[in-house]
Amino acid sequence: MNPMQEVFIRVATSEDAAAIALLSSELGYPASAEAIQERLARLLNNSSHKIYVATQGDNILGWIACERRLLLESGEVFEIVGLVVSKAARRKNVGRQLVTAAERWAEALSARALRVRSNVQRQESHPFYQALGFEKSKTQHTYVKSLLS
């Protein structure tokens, strides 16, 4: 990351798939550029989702994915469902800028709150979210059942 060059936040495009795939691997979710491109094609055309990238020159430094959904029991929810910033760009306000973009998207849709889930093992992310004004609301377990035979 070049500290002399400005960082821009913009909506992701299908051309960002390879960079998003590399960053996703840093987060622990390896995926091919082709798989990310297929997912982007579906998500970018869905008004319930918004994906932003942080760029500096031709480099993508990070991405954030947001989702708006309607829950039967609690109504409309806005959530950050993915956020990753390259190791080289961490602690340089890139994550903060991405979260601000997510907040603006949610606010434009009249959201009352924005939530994010953070794995308890990602200790470095907890103070980050708290510094941005997020408050811990609960701790939960996630259970997964394979449906493959």
mmCIF file with all atom_site columns, C-alpha atoms in Angstrom:
data_model
loop_
_atom_site.group_PDB
_atom_site.id
_atom_site.type_symbol
_atom_site.label_atom_id
_atom_site.label_alt_id
_atom_site.label_comp_id
_atom_site.label_asym_id
_atom_site.label_entity_id
_atom_site.label_seq_id
_atom_site.pdbx_PDB_ins_code
_atom_site.Cartn_x
_atom_site.Cartn_y
_atom_site.Cartn_z
_atom_site.occupancy
_atom_site.B_iso_or_equiv
_atom_site.pdbx_formal_charge
_atom_site.auth_seq_id
_atom_site.auth_comp_id
_atom_site.auth_asym_id
_atom_site.auth_atom_id
_atom_site.pdbx_PDB_model_num
ATOM 1   C CA . MET A 1 1   ? 0.000   0.000   0.000   1.00 0.00 ? 1   MET A CA 1
ATOM 2   C CA . ASN A 1 2   ? 1.310   3.407   -0.984  1.00 0.00 ? 2   ASN A CA 1
ATOM 3   C CA . PRO A 1 3   ? 0.585   5.901   1.828   1.00 0.00 ? 3   PRO A CA 1
ATOM 4   C CA . MET A 1 4   ? 0.893   8.772   -0.644  1.00 0.00 ? 4   MET A CA 1
ATOM 5   C CA . GLN A 1 5   ? -1.869  7.487   -2.924  1.00 0.00 ? 5   GLN A CA 1
ATOM 6   C CA . GLU A 1 6   ? -5.560  7.913   -2.088  1.00 0.00 ? 6   GLU A CA 1
ATOM 7   C CA . VAL A 1 7   ? -7.827  4.944   -1.384  1.00 0.00 ? 7   VAL A CA 1
ATOM 8   C CA . PHE A 1 8   ? -11.184 4.882   -3.180  1.00 0.00 ? 8   PHE A CA 1
ATOM 9   C CA . ILE A 1 9   ? -14.274 2.857   -2.316  1.00 0.00 ? 9   ILE A CA 1
ATOM 10  C CA . ARG A 1 10  ? -16.469 1.725   -5.193  1.00 0.00 ? 10  ARG A CA 1
ATOM 11  C CA . VAL A 1 11  ? -19.062 -0.918  -5.976  1.00 0.00 ? 11  VAL A CA 1
ATOM 12  C CA . ALA A 1 12  ? -17.462 -4.203  -6.988  1.00 0.00 ? 12  ALA A CA 1
ATOM 13  C CA . THR A 1 13  ? -17.638 -5.417  -10.576 1.00 0.00 ? 13  THR A CA 1
ATOM 14  C CA . SER A 1 14  ? -17.173 -8.834  -12.151 1.00 0.00 ? 14  SER A CA 1
ATOM 15  C CA . GLU A 1 15  ? -13.675 -7.739  -13.184 1.00 0.00 ? 15  GLU A CA 1
ATOM 16  C CA . ASP A 1 16  ? -12.718 -7.736  -9.485  1.00 0.00 ? 16  ASP A CA 1
ATOM 17  C CA . ALA A 1 17  ? -13.248 -11.494 -9.104  1.00 0.00 ? 17  ALA A CA 1
ATOM 18  C CA . ALA A 1 18  ? -9.578  -12.546 -9.134  1.00 0.00 ? 18  ALA A CA 1
ATOM 19  C CA . ALA A 1 19  ? -8.559  -9.964  -6.526  1.00 0.00 ? 19  ALA A CA 1
ATOM 20  C CA . ILE A 1 20  ? -11.566 -10.781 -4.341  1.00 0.00 ? 20  ILE A CA 1
ATOM 21  C CA . ALA A 1 21  ? -10.664 -14.479 -4.561  1.00 0.00 ? 21  ALA A CA 1
ATOM 22  C CA . LEU A 1 22  ? -7.108  -13.783 -3.382  1.00 0.00 ? 22  LEU A CA 1
ATOM 23  C CA . LEU A 1 23  ? -8.342  -11.679 -0.480  1.00 0.00 ? 23  LEU A CA 1
ATOM 24  C CA . SER A 1 24  ? -10.935 -14.314 0.429   1.00 0.00 ? 24  SER A CA 1
ATOM 25  C CA . SER A 1 25  ? -8.098  -16.819 0.755   1.00 0.00 ? 25  SER A CA 1
ATOM 26  C CA . GLU A 1 26  ? -6.412  -14.496 3.265   1.00 0.00 ? 26  GLU A CA 1
ATOM 27  C CA . LEU A 1 27  ? -9.611  -14.645 5.310   1.00 0.00 ? 27  LEU A CA 1
ATOM 28  C CA . GLY A 1 28  ? -9.515  -18.444 5.219   1.00 0.00 ? 28  GLY A CA 1
ATOM 29  C CA . TYR A 1 29  ? -12.091 -19.002 2.486   1.00 0.00 ? 29  TYR A CA 1
ATOM 30  C CA . PRO A 1 30  ? -10.168 -20.151 -0.590  1.00 0.00 ? 30  PRO A CA 1
ATOM 31  C CA . ALA A 1 31  ? -12.133 -19.865 -3.820  1.00 0.00 ? 31  ALA A CA 1
ATOM 32  C CA . SER A 1 32  ? -11.210 -19.710 -7.467  1.00 0.00 ? 32  SER A CA 1
ATOM 33  C CA . ALA A 1 33  ? -11.637 -16.523 -9.457  1.00 0.00 ? 33  ALA A CA 1
ATOM 34  C CA . GLU A 1 34  ? -14.216 -18.393 -11.541 1.00 0.00 ? 34  GLU A CA 1
ATOM 35  C CA . ALA A 1 35  ? -16.277 -19.317 -8.470  1.00 0.00 ? 35  ALA A CA 1
ATOM 36  C CA . ILE A 1 36  ? -16.136 -15.736 -7.186  1.00 0.00 ? 36  ILE A CA 1
ATOM 37  C CA . GLN A 1 37  ? -17.102 -14.441 -10.632 1.00 0.00 ? 37  GLN A CA 1
ATOM 38  C CA . GLU A 1 38  ? -20.178 -16.704 -10.667 1.00 0.00 ? 38  GLU A CA 1
ATOM 39  C CA . ARG A 1 39  ? -21.197 -15.522 -7.191  1.00 0.00 ? 39  ARG A CA 1
ATOM 40  C CA . LEU A 1 40  ? -20.596 -11.894 -8.094  1.00 0.00 ? 40  LEU A CA 1
ATOM 41  C CA . ALA A 1 41  ? -22.819 -12.252 -11.162 1.00 0.00 ? 41  ALA A CA 1
ATOM 42  C CA . ARG A 1 42  ? -25.687 -13.315 -8.913  1.00 0.00 ? 42  ARG A CA 1
ATOM 43  C CA . LEU A 1 43  ? -25.025 -10.944 -6.025  1.00 0.00 ? 43  LEU A CA 1
ATOM 44  C CA . LEU A 1 44  ? -24.378 -7.779  -8.022  1.00 0.00 ? 44  LEU A CA 1
ATOM 45  C CA . ASN A 1 45  ? -27.781 -8.126  -9.677  1.00 0.00 ? 45  ASN A CA 1
ATOM 46  C CA . ASN A 1 46  ? -29.580 -8.651  -6.371  1.00 0.00 ? 46  ASN A CA 1
ATOM 47  C CA . SER A 1 47  ? -30.797 -5.466  -4.686  1.00 0.00 ? 47  SER A CA 1
ATOM 48  C CA . SER A 1 48  ? -30.592 -7.179  -1.282  1.00 0.00 ? 48  SER A CA 1
ATOM 49  C CA . HIS A 1 49  ? -26.800 -7.329  -1.572  1.00 0.00 ? 49  HIS A CA 1
ATOM 50  C CA . LYS A 1 50  ? -24.091 -4.719  -1.951  1.00 0.00 ? 50  LYS A CA 1
ATOM 51  C CA . ILE A 1 51  ? -20.384 -5.367  -2.408  1.00 0.00 ? 51  ILE A CA 1
ATOM 52  C CA . TYR A 1 52  ? -17.742 -2.663  -2.270  1.00 0.00 ? 52  TYR A CA 1
ATOM 53  C CA . VAL A 1 53  ? -14.018 -2.780  -2.917  1.00 0.00 ? 53  VAL A CA 1
ATOM 54  C CA . ALA A 1 54  ? -11.285 -0.485  -1.656  1.00 0.00 ? 54  ALA A CA 1
ATOM 55  C CA . THR A 1 55  ? -8.866  0.427   -4.416  1.00 0.00 ? 55  THR A CA 1
ATOM 56  C CA . GLN A 1 56  ? -5.571  2.216   -4.641  1.00 0.00 ? 56  GLN A CA 1
ATOM 57  C CA . GLY A 1 57  ? -4.488  2.688   -8.205  1.00 0.00 ? 57  GLY A CA 1
ATOM 58  C CA . ASP A 1 58  ? -5.056  -0.661  -9.902  1.00 0.00 ? 58  ASP A CA 1
ATOM 59  C CA . ASN A 1 59  ? -4.835  -2.605  -6.637  1.00 0.00 ? 59  ASN A CA 1
ATOM 60  C CA . ILE A 1 60  ? -7.784  -3.888  -4.642  1.00 0.00 ? 60  ILE A CA 1
ATOM 61  C CA . LEU A 1 61  ? -6.932  -3.610  -0.960  1.00 0.00 ? 61  LEU A CA 1
ATOM 62  C CA . GLY A 1 62  ? -10.111 -5.058  0.501   1.00 0.00 ? 62  GLY A CA 1
ATOM 63  C CA . TRP A 1 63  ? -13.789 -5.793  0.071   1.00 0.00 ? 63  TRP A CA 1
ATOM 64  C CA . ILE A 1 64  ? -16.993 -5.752  2.079   1.00 0.00 ? 64  ILE A CA 1
ATOM 65  C CA . ALA A 1 65  ? -20.232 -7.602  1.373   1.00 0.00 ? 65  ALA A CA 1
ATOM 66  C CA . CYS A 1 66  ? -23.525 -6.457  2.876   1.00 0.00 ? 66  CYS A CA 1
ATOM 67  C CA . GLU A 1 67  ? -26.927 -8.072  2.935   1.00 0.00 ? 67  GLU A CA 1
ATOM 68  C CA . ARG A 1 68  ? -30.451 -6.864  3.564   1.00 0.00 ? 68  ARG A CA 1
ATOM 69  C CA . ARG A 1 69  ? -32.942 -9.540  4.519   1.00 0.00 ? 69  ARG A CA 1
ATOM 70  C CA . LEU A 1 70  ? -36.359 -9.902  6.052   1.00 0.00 ? 70  LEU A CA 1
ATOM 71  C CA . LEU A 1 71  ? -36.646 -12.204 9.051   1.00 0.00 ? 71  LEU A CA 1
ATOM 72  C CA . LEU A 1 72  ? -40.025 -13.500 10.137  1.00 0.00 ? 72  LEU A CA 1
ATOM 73  C CA . GLU A 1 73  ? -39.376 -13.004 13.839  1.00 0.00 ? 73  GLU A CA 1
ATOM 74  C CA . SER A 1 74  ? -37.514 -9.704  13.881  1.00 0.00 ? 74  SER A CA 1
ATOM 75  C CA . GLY A 1 75  ? -38.153 -7.891  10.613  1.00 0.00 ? 75  GLY A CA 1
ATOM 76  C CA . GLU A 1 76  ? -35.617 -6.312  8.306   1.00 0.00 ? 76  GLU A CA 1
ATOM 77  C CA . VAL A 1 77  ? -31.944 -6.834  9.096   1.00 0.00 ? 77  VAL A CA 1
ATOM 78  C CA . PHE A 1 78  ? -28.862 -5.257  7.523   1.00 0.00 ? 78  PHE A CA 1
ATOM 79  C CA . GLU A 1 79  ? -25.645 -7.179  8.020   1.00 0.00 ? 79  GLU A CA 1
ATOM 80  C CA . ILE A 1 80  ? -22.024 -7.098  6.983   1.00 0.00 ? 80  ILE A CA 1
ATOM 81  C CA . VAL A 1 81  ? -21.579 -10.675 5.808   1.00 0.00 ? 81  VAL A CA 1
ATOM 82  C CA . GLY A 1 82  ? -17.940 -10.429 4.737   1.00 0.00 ? 82  GLY A CA 1
ATOM 83  C CA . LEU A 1 83  ? -15.047 -8.025  5.214   1.00 0.00 ? 83  LEU A CA 1
ATOM 84  C CA . VAL A 1 84  ? -11.407 -8.531  4.391   1.00 0.00 ? 84  VAL A CA 1
ATOM 85  C CA . VAL A 1 85  ? -8.503  -6.135  4.011   1.00 0.00 ? 85  VAL A CA 1
ATOM 86  C CA . SER A 1 86  ? -5.129  -7.272  2.683   1.00 0.00 ? 86  SER A CA 1
ATOM 87  C CA . LYS A 1 87  ? -2.478  -7.750  5.332   1.00 0.00 ? 87  LYS A CA 1
ATOM 88  C CA . ALA A 1 88  ? -0.429  -4.924  3.800   1.00 0.00 ? 88  ALA A CA 1
ATOM 89  C CA . ALA A 1 89  ? -3.327  -2.459  4.109   1.00 0.00 ? 89  ALA A CA 1
ATOM 90  C CA . ARG A 1 90  ? -4.524  -3.279  7.625   1.00 0.00 ? 90  ARG A CA 1
ATOM 91  C CA . ARG A 1 91  ? -4.497  -0.561  10.297  1.00 0.00 ? 91  ARG A CA 1
ATOM 92  C CA . LYS A 1 92  ? -4.552  2.107   7.597   1.00 0.00 ? 92  LYS A CA 1
ATOM 93  C CA . ASN A 1 93  ? -8.280  2.992   7.732   1.00 0.00 ? 93  ASN A CA 1
ATOM 94  C CA . VAL A 1 94  ? -9.192  0.837   4.727   1.00 0.00 ? 94  VAL A CA 1
ATOM 95  C CA . GLY A 1 95  ? -11.537 -1.339  6.789   1.00 0.00 ? 95  GLY A CA 1
ATOM 96  C CA . ARG A 1 96  ? -13.088 1.740   8.352   1.00 0.00 ? 96  ARG A CA 1
ATOM 97  C CA . GLN A 1 97  ? -13.779 3.210   4.902   1.00 0.00 ? 97  GLN A CA 1
ATOM 98  C CA . LEU A 1 98  ? -15.396 -0.025  3.745   1.00 0.00 ? 98  LEU A CA 1
ATOM 99  C CA . VAL A 1 99  ? -17.621 -0.177  6.830   1.00 0.00 ? 99  VAL A CA 1
ATOM 100 C CA . THR A 1 100 ? -18.605 3.464   6.273   1.00 0.00 ? 100 THR A CA 1
ATOM 101 C CA . ALA A 1 101 ? -19.706 2.555   2.730   1.00 0.00 ? 101 ALA A CA 1
ATOM 102 C CA . ALA A 1 102 ? -21.819 -0.288  4.147   1.00 0.00 ? 102 ALA A CA 1
ATOM 103 C CA . GLU A 1 103 ? -23.357 2.071   6.704   1.00 0.00 ? 103 GLU A CA 1
ATOM 104 C CA . ARG A 1 104 ? -24.263 4.588   4.006   1.00 0.00 ? 104 ARG A CA 1
ATOM 105 C CA . TRP A 1 105 ? -25.890 1.869   1.895   1.00 0.00 ? 105 TRP A CA 1
ATOM 106 C CA . ALA A 1 106 ? -27.943 0.653   4.859   1.00 0.00 ? 106 ALA A CA 1
ATOM 107 C CA . GLU A 1 107 ? -28.898 4.194   5.900   1.00 0.00 ? 107 GLU A CA 1
ATOM 108 C CA . ALA A 1 108 ? -30.058 4.987   2.350   1.00 0.00 ? 108 ALA A CA 1
ATOM 109 C CA . LEU A 1 109 ? -32.452 2.046   2.692   1.00 0.00 ? 109 LEU A CA 1
ATOM 110 C CA . SER A 1 110 ? -33.730 3.353   6.048   1.00 0.00 ? 110 SER A CA 1
ATOM 111 C CA . ALA A 1 111 ? -31.937 0.778   8.179   1.00 0.00 ? 111 ALA A CA 1
ATOM 112 C CA . ARG A 1 112 ? -32.120 1.299   11.916  1.00 0.00 ? 112 ARG A CA 1
ATOM 113 C CA . ALA A 1 113 ? -29.001 -0.755  12.618  1.00 0.00 ? 113 ALA A CA 1
ATOM 114 C CA . LEU A 1 114 ? -26.168 -2.615  10.944  1.00 0.00 ? 114 LEU A CA 1
ATOM 115 C CA . ARG A 1 115 ? -24.840 -5.819  12.413  1.00 0.00 ? 115 ARG A CA 1
ATOM 116 C CA . VAL A 1 116 ? -21.800 -7.968  11.880  1.00 0.00 ? 116 VAL A CA 1
ATOM 117 C CA . ARG A 1 117 ? -20.829 -11.389 13.156  1.00 0.00 ? 117 ARG A CA 1
ATOM 118 C CA . SER A 1 118 ? -17.220 -12.011 14.083  1.00 0.00 ? 118 SER A CA 1
ATOM 119 C CA . ASN A 1 119 ? -15.726 -15.410 14.804  1.00 0.00 ? 119 ASN A CA 1
ATOM 120 C CA . VAL A 1 120 ? -14.504 -15.583 18.408  1.00 0.00 ? 120 VAL A CA 1
ATOM 121 C CA . GLN A 1 121 ? -11.154 -16.788 17.057  1.00 0.00 ? 121 GLN A CA 1
ATOM 122 C CA . ARG A 1 122 ? -10.630 -13.553 15.085  1.00 0.00 ? 122 ARG A CA 1
ATOM 123 C CA . GLN A 1 123 ? -9.435  -11.636 18.111  1.00 0.00 ? 123 GLN A CA 1
ATOM 124 C CA . GLU A 1 124 ? -8.024  -8.755  16.065  1.00 0.00 ? 124 GLU A CA 1
ATOM 125 C CA . SER A 1 125 ? -11.429 -7.950  14.577  1.00 0.00 ? 125 SER A CA 1
ATOM 126 C CA . HIS A 1 126 ? -13.310 -7.450  17.856  1.00 0.00 ? 126 HIS A CA 1
ATOM 127 C CA . PRO A 1 127 ? -11.596 -4.192  18.915  1.00 0.00 ? 127 PRO A CA 1
ATOM 128 C CA . PHE A 1 128 ? -11.898 -2.964  15.313  1.00 0.00 ? 128 PHE A CA 1
ATOM 129 C CA . TYR A 1 129 ? -15.677 -3.286  15.309  1.00 0.00 ? 129 TYR A CA 1
ATOM 130 C CA . GLN A 1 130 ? -15.999 -1.886  18.818  1.00 0.00 ? 130 GLN A CA 1
ATOM 131 C CA . ALA A 1 131 ? -13.943 1.165   17.833  1.00 0.00 ? 131 ALA A CA 1
ATOM 132 C CA . LEU A 1 132 ? -16.430 1.750   15.003  1.00 0.00 ? 132 LEU A CA 1
ATOM 133 C CA . GLY A 1 133 ? -19.340 1.805   17.443  1.00 0.00 ? 133 GLY A CA 1
ATOM 134 C CA . PHE A 1 134 ? -20.560 -1.774  17.151  1.00 0.00 ? 134 PHE A CA 1
ATOM 135 C CA . GLU A 1 135 ? -21.662 -3.276  20.456  1.00 0.00 ? 135 GLU A CA 1
ATOM 136 C CA . LYS A 1 136 ? -21.476 -6.952  21.304  1.00 0.00 ? 136 LYS A CA 1
ATOM 137 C CA . SER A 1 137 ? -25.041 -8.220  21.563  1.00 0.00 ? 137 SER A CA 1
ATOM 138 C CA . LYS A 1 138 ? -24.632 -11.972 22.025  1.00 0.00 ? 138 LYS A CA 1
ATOM 139 C CA . THR A 1 139 ? -22.418 -15.008 21.707  1.00 0.00 ? 139 THR A CA 1
ATOM 140 C CA . GLN A 1 140 ? -23.745 -17.969 19.784  1.00 0.00 ? 140 GLN A CA 1
ATOM 141 C CA . HIS A 1 141 ? -22.773 -21.307 18.314  1.00 0.00 ? 141 HIS A CA 1
ATOM 142 C CA . THR A 1 142 ? -23.111 -22.167 14.652  1.00 0.00 ? 142 THR A CA 1
ATOM 143 C CA . TYR A 1 143 ? -24.129 -25.706 13.800  1.00 0.00 ? 143 TYR A CA 1
ATOM 144 C CA . VAL A 1 144 ? -23.729 -27.230 10.348  1.00 0.00 ? 144 VAL A CA 1
ATOM 145 C CA . LYS A 1 145 ? -25.237 -30.466 9.097   1.00 0.00 ? 145 LYS A CA 1
ATOM 146 C CA . SER A 1 146 ? -23.977 -31.878 5.822   1.00 0.00 ? 146 SER A CA 1
ATOM 147 C CA . LEU A 1 147 ? -26.741 -32.773 3.399   1.00 0.00 ? 147 LEU A CA 1
ATOM 148 C CA . LEU A 1 148 ? -24.415 -34.740 1.143   1.00 0.00 ? 148 LEU A CA 1
ATOM 149 C CA . SER A 1 149 ? -24.633 -38.521 1.309   1.00 0.00 ? 149 SER A CA 1
#
